[in-house]
Coordinates of C-alpha atoms and ligand atoms in Angstrom, one line a residue:
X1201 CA 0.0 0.0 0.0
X1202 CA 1.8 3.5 -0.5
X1203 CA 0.6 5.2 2.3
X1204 CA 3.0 6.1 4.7
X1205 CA 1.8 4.3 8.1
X1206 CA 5.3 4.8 9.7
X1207 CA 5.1 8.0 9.7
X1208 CA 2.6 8.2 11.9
X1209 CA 4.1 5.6 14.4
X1210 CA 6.6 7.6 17.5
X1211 CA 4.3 10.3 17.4
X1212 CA 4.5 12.2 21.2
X1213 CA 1.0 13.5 19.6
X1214 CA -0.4 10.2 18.0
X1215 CA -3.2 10.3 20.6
X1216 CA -4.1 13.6 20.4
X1217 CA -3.5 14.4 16.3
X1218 CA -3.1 11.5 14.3
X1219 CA -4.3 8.1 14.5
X1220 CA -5.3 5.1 12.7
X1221 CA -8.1 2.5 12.6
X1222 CA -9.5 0.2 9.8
X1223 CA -6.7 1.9 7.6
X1224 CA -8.3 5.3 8.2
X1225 CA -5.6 7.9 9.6
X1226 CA -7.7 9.9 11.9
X1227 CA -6.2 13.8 12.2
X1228 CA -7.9 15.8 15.1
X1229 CA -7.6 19.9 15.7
X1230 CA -8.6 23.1 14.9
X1231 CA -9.8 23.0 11.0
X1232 CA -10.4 25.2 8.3
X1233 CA -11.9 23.1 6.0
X1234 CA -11.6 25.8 2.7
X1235 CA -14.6 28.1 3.7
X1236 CA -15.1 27.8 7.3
X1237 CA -13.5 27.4 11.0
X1238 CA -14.2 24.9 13.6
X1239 CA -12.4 25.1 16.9
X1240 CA -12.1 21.4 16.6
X1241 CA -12.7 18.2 13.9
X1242 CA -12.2 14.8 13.2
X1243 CA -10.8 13.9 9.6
X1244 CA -10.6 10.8 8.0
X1245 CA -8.2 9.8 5.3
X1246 CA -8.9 6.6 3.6
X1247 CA -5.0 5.3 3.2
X1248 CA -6.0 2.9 0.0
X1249 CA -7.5 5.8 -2.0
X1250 CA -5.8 8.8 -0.9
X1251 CA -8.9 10.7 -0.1
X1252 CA -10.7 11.9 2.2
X1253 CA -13.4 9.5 4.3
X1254 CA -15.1 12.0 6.8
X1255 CA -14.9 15.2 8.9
X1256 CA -17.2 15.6 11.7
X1257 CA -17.5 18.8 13.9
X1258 CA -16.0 17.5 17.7
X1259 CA -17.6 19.2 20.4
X1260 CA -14.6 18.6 22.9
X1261 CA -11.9 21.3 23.3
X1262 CA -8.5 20.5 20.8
X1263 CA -6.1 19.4 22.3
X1264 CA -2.8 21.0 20.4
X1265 CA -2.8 24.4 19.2
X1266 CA -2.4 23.6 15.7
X1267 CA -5.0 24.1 12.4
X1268 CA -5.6 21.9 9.9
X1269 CA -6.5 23.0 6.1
X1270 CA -6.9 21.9 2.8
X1271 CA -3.6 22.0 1.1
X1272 CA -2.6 24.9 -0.2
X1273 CA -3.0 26.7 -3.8
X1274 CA -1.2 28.8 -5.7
X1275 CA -2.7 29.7 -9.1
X1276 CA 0.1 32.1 -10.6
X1277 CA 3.9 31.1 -10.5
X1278 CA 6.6 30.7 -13.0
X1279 CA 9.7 28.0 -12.6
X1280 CA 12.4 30.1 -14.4
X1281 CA 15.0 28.2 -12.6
X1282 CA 17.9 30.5 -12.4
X1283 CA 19.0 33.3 -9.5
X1284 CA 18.8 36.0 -11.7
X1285 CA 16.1 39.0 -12.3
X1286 CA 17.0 39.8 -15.5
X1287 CA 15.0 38.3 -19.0
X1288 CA 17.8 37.7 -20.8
X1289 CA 18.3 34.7 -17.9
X1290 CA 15.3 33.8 -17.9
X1291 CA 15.5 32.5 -21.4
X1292 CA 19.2 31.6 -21.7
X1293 CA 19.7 29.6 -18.9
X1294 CA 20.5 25.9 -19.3
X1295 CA 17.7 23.3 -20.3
X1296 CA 19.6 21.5 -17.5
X1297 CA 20.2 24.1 -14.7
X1298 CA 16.4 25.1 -15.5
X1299 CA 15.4 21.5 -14.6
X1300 CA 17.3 21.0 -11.8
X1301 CA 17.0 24.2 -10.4
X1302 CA 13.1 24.0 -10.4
X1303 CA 12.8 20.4 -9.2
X1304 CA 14.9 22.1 -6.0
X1305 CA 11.8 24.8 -6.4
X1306 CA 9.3 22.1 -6.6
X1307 CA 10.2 20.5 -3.2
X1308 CA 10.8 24.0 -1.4
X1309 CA 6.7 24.5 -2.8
X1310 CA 5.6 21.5 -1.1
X1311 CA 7.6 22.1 1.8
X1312 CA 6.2 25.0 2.5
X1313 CA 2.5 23.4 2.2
X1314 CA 1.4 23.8 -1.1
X1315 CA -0.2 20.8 -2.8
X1316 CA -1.4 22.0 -6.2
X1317 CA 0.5 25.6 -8.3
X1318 CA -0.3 26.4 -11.8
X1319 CA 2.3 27.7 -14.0
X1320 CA 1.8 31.1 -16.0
X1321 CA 4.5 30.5 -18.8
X1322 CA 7.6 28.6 -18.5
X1323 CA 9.9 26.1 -20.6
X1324 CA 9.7 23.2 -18.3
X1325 CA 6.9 22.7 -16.5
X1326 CA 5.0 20.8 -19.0
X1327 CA 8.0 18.0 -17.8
X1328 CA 7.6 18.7 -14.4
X1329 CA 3.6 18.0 -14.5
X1330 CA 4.3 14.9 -16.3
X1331 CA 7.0 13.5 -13.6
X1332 CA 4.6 14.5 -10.8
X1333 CA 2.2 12.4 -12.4
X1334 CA 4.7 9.5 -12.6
X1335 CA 5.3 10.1 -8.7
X1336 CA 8.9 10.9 -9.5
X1337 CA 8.7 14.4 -8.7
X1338 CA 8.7 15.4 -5.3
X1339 CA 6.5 18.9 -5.5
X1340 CA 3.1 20.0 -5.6
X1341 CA 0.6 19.0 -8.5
X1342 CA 1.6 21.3 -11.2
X1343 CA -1.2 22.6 -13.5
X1344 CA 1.2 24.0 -16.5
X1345 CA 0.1 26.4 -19.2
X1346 CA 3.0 25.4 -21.2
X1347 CA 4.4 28.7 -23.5
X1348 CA 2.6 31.9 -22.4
X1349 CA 0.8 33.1 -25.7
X1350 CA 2.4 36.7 -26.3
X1351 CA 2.3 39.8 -29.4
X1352 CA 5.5 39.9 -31.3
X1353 CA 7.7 42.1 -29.8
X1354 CA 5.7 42.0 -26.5
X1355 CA 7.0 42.6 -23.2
X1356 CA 8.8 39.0 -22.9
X1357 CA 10.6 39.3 -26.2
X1358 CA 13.9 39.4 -25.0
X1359 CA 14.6 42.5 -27.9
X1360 CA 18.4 42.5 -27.5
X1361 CA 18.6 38.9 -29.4
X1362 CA 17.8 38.7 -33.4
X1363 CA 14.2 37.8 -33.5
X1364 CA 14.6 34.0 -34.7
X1365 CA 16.9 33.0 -31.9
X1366 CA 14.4 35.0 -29.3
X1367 CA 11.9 32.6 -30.5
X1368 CA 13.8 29.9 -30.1
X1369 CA 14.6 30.6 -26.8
X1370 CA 11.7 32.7 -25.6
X1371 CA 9.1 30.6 -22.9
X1372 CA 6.1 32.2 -24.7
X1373 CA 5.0 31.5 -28.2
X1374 CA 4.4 34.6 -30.5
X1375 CA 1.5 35.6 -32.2
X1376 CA -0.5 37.5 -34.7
X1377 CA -3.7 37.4 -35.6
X1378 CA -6.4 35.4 -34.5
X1379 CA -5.5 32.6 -36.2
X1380 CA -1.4 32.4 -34.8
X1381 CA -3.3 32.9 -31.7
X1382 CA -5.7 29.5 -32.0
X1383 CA -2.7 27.7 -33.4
X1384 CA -0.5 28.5 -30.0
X1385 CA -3.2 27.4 -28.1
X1386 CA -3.5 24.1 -30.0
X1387 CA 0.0 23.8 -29.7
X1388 CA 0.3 24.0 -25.9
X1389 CA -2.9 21.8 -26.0
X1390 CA -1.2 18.8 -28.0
X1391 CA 2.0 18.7 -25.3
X1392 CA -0.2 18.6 -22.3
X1393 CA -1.2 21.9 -20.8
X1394 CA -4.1 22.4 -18.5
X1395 CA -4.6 26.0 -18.5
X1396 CA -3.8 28.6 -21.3
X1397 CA -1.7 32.0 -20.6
X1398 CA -2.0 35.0 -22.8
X1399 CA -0.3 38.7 -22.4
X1400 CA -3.4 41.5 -22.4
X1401 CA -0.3 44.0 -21.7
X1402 CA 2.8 44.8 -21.4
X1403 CA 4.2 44.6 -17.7
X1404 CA 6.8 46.3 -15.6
X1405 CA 9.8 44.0 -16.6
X1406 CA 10.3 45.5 -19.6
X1407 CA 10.1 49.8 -18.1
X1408 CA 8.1 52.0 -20.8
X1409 CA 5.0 53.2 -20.6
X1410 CA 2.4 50.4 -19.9
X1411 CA 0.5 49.2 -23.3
X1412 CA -2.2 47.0 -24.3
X1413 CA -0.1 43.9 -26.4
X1414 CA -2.6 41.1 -27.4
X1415 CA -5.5 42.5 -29.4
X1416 CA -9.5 41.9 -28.6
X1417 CA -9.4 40.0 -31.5
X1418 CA -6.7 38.0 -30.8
X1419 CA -8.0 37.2 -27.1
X1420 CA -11.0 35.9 -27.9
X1421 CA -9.8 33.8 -30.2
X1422 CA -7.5 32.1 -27.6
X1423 CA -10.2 32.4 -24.9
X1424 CA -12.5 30.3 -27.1
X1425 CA -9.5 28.0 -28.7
X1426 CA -9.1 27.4 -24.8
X1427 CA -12.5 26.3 -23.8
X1428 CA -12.6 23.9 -26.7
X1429 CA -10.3 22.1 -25.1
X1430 CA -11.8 22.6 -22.1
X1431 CA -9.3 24.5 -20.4
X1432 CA -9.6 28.0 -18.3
X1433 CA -7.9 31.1 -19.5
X1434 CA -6.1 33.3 -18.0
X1435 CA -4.3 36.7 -19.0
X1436 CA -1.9 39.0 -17.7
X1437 CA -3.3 42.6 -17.5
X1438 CA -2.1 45.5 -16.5
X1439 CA -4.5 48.6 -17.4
X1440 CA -8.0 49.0 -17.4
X1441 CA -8.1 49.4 -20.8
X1442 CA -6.3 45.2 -21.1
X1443 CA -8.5 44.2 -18.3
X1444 CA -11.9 45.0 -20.0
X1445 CA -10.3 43.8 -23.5
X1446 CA -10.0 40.6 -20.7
X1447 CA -13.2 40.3 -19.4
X1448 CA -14.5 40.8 -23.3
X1449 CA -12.9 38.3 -24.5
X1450 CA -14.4 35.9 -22.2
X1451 CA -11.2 34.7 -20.1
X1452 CA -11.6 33.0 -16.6
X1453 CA -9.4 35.2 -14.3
X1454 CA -7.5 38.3 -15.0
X1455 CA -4.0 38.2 -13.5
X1456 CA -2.6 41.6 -12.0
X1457 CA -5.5 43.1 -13.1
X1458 CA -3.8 46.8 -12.1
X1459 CA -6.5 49.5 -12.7
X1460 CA -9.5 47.7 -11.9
X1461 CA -12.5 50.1 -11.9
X1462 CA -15.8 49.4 -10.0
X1463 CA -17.6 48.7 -13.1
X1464 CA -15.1 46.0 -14.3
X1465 CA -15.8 44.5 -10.7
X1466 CA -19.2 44.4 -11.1
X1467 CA -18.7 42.4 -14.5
X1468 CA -16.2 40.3 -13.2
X1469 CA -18.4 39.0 -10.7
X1470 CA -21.5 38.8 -13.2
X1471 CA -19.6 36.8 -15.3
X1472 CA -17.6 34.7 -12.3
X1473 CA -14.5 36.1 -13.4
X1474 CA -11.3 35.2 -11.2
X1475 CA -8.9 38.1 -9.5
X1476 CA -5.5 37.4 -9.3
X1477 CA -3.8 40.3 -8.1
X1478 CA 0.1 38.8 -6.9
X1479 CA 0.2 41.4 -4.4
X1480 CA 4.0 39.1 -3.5
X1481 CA 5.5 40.2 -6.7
X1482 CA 5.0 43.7 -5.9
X1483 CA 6.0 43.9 -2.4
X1484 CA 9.1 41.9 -3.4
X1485 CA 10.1 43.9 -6.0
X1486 CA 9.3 47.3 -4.1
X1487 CA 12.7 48.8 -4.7
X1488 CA 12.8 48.3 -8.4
X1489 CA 9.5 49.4 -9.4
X1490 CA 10.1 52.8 -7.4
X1491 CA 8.8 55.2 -10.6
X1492 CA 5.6 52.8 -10.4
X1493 CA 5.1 52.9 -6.5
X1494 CA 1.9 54.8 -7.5
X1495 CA 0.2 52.3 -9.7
X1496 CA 1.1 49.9 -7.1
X1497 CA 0.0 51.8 -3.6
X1498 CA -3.5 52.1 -5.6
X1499 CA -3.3 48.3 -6.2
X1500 CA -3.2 47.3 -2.3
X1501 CA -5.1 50.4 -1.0
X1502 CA -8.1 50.3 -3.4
X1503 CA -8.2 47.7 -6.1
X1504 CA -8.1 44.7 -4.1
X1505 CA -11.4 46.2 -2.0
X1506 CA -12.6 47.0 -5.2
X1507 CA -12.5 43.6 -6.3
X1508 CA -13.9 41.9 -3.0
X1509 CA -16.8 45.1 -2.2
X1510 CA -18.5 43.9 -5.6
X1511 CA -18.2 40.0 -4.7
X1512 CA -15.5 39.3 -7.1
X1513 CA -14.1 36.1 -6.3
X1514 CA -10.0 37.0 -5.7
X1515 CA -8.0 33.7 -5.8
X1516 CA -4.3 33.4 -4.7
X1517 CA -1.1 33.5 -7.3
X1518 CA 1.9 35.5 -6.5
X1519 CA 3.9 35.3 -9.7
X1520 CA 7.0 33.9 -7.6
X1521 CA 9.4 33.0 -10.4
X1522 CA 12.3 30.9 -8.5
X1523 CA 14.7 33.9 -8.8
X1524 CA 17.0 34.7 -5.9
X1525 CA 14.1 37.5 -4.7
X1526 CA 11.3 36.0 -5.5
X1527 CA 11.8 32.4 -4.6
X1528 CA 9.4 29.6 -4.8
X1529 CA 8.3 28.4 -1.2
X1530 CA 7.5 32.2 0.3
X1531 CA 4.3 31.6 -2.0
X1532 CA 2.1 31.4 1.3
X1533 CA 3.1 35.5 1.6
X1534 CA 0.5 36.1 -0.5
X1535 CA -2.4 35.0 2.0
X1536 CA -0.6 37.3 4.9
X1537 CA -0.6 40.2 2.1
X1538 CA -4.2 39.5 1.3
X1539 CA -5.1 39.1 4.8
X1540 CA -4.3 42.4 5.5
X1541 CA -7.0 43.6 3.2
X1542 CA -9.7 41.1 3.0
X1543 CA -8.9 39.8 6.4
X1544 CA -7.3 36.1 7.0
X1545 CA -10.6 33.8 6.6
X1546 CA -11.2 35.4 3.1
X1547 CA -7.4 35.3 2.5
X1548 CA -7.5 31.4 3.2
X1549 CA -10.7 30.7 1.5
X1550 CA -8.2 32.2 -2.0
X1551 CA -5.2 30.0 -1.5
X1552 CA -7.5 27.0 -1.1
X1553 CA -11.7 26.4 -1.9
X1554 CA -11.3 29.1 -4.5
X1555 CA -7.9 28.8 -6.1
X1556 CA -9.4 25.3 -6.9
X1557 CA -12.4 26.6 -8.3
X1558 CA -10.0 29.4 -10.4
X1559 CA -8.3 26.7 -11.8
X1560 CA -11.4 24.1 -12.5
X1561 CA -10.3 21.4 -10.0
X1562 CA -13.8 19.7 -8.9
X1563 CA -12.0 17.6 -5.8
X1564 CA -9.5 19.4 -4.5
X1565 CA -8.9 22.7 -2.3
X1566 CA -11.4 21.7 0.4
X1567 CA -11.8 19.4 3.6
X1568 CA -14.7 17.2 2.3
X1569 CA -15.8 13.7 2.0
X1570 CA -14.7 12.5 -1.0
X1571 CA -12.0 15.3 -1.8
X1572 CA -8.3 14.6 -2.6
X1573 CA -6.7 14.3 0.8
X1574 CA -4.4 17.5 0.5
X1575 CA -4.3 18.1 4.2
X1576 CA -1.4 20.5 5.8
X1577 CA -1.0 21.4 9.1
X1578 CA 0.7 24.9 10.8
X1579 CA 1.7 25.7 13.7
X1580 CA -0.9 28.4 15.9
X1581 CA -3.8 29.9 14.6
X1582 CA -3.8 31.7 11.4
X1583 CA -6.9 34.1 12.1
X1584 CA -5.0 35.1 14.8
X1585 CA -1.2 35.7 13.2
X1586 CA -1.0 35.4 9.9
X1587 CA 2.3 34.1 10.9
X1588 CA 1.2 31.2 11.1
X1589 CA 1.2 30.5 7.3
X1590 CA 5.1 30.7 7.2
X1591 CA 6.9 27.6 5.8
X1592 CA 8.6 27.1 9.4
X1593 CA 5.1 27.0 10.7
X1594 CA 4.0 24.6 8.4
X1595 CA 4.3 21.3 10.5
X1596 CA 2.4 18.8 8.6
X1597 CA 1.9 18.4 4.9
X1598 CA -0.4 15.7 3.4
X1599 CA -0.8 14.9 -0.1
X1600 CA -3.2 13.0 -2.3
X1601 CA -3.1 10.8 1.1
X1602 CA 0.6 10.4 1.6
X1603 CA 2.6 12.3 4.2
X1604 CA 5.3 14.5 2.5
X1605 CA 6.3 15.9 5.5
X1606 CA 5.8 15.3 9.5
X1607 CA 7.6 17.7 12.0
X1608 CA 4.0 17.1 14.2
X1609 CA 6.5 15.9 17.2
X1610 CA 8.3 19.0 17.3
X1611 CA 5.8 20.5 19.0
X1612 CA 7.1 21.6 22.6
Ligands
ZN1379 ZN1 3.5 35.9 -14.1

């Protein structure tokens, strides 16, 4: 059987945490179960299937002062596999360094307690998907969108190479018209991606003014290339004007998603429209986006209420790349950044229940019968200290059933 039974054996807290009977391990604590709190539960994990068998409300006091939760989400991250901030890196490094540095990246992600991350655009984690699914990774579930789907001469052209060899080397595909557009799609499609990226805009990477890339045109025809294969679509948009051109074109979640008005809210939420706003990748990069510190203060002090006043449903992705500073496994920042705006139950209900729902997963993201048994457990109380969400709190990390990681007998 490949659950992990000795794990659970020399536990000081075996009686009070984890137990088993009938081949159910039986986890008991505080729970947040992806939309709601109770001061203390009994969840069952079924060892043969790797999901979940029960959770019942206990009445008694818990005993440890630990919380349980669905593994976490994080619906916006890149594995660039190098150190360095600069594009040029980011698609000249290695094939090999790229995969070896991101299955490092991959570990530190579950480490730090997240189960399932989709990539936004990368050249390898359409390999890294596939040898999590052959249980030779040791990393999250990794939903990959394969090649981002970019304008020629967009802001990930890397414009100091000649313009075949940036293709070559590039980690999105370019496109023109409609058609270019349907056939990157169908391309990302036929290797195995789960989601579909597209650039709305330009970003801040490449300095200049900000300016729409992708065309309305061209988005909708990736937006509906994407749904035929029934896959969600995302796009990066910076602008109001590339977050309407967006929401027209019928895409799933808008990432960024700087300059959100109060009427593109109330859209977004008509249409169930996702909010991704990576608050990480701005706070990280605070130093180097000082001409733009504007843009961004109205980002956390406005937008983000914006988006959450109208009912917009924000999920968690903090466009963490793997670079030196902004490393893959600080991913769980983002709910402590969002916490401070939409308070911490909200904040966990993004990185979990509704991450999963951004990203179309029917069985994961919450603490239900019948769910995927993604199941972490961190130290304290998380609507009490957001500290709590650190990866040095994060004690316990279960996934798809099997234990990944046990400090539970560290505990004083
Ligand atoms: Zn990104």
């Amino acid at each position: 059987m490949a659950y992990n039974f000795w794990v659970f054996k020399n536990l000081k807290y075996e009686k009070h945490t984890v137990s088993l009977l009938n081949n159910i391990a039986i986890f008991k604590g505080r729970t947040f179960d992806g939309e709601r709190f109770f001061e203390n539960a009994e969840i069952g994990i079924n060892a043969a299937t790797g999901l979940i068998d029960h959770v019942d409300e206990l009445h008694s006091k818990a005993l440890n002062d630990i919380t349980l939760m669905p593994g976490l989400i994080d619906t916006h991250i890149h594995f660039f596999g190098t150190d360095s901030p600069r594009l040029m890196d980011w698609v000249l490094t290695s094939d090999a360094l790229l995969a070896v540095k991101s299955v490092y990246d991959a570990e530190s992600l579950l480490e730090s307690g997240f189960t399932t991350v989709r990539t936004m655009g990368d050249k390898v984690s359409l390999d890294l998907s596939r040898a999590e699914k052959l249980g030779i990774l040791r990393g999250p579930r990794i939903i990959s969108s394969g090649y981002s789907i970019a304008a020629t001469g967009g802001n990930d052209d890397p414009k100091f190479l000649p313009y075949e060899l940036s293709k070559q080397f590039s980690y999105s595909y370019y496109c023109d018209g409609p058609w270019e557009c349907r056939k990157a799609v169908r391309l990302n499609v036929r290797n195995g991606a789960e989601s579909i990226k597209a650039y709305a805009s330009s970003s801040f990477v490449g300095g200049g003014e900000i300016r729409n890339e992708l065309t309305p045109e061209e988005l909708s025809a990736i937006a509906d290339e994407a749904h035929a294969a029934h896959l969600k679509a995302a796009a990066h948009a910076y602008g109001s004007s590339a977050i309407q051109n967006t929401i027209d074109a019928g895409f799933d979640s808008v990432e960024h998603g700087l300059g959100l008005t109060e009427e593109q809210a109330e859209l977004m939420r008509k249409r169930g429209i996702f909010y991704v706003p990576t608050l990480s990748t701005y706070k990280l990069s605070e130093n180097s986006y000082e001409e733009r510190r504007e843009v961004i203060a109205r980002h956390f002090e406005k937008e983000v209420s914006i988006a959450s006043n109208a009912g917009v449903k924000i999920a968690a992705g903090t466009d963490l790349l793997g670079t030196a500073s902004k490393p893959l496994g600080l991913n769980s920042l983002e709910i402590i950044y969002l916490s401070e705006i939409i308070g911490a139950e909200s904040a966990l209900k993004s990185a979990t229940s509704l991450a999963a729902e951004c990203l179309g997963l029917k069985n994961t993201g919450s603490i239900k019968a019948g769910y995927r048994a993604d199941i972490i457990a961190v130290n304290g109380n998380p609507l009490q200290n957001a500290s709590s969400m650190k990866r040095e709190n994060v004690l316990l990390v279960v996934k798809g059933g099997k234990t990944v990681k046990n400090q539970l007998n560290s505990l004083p």
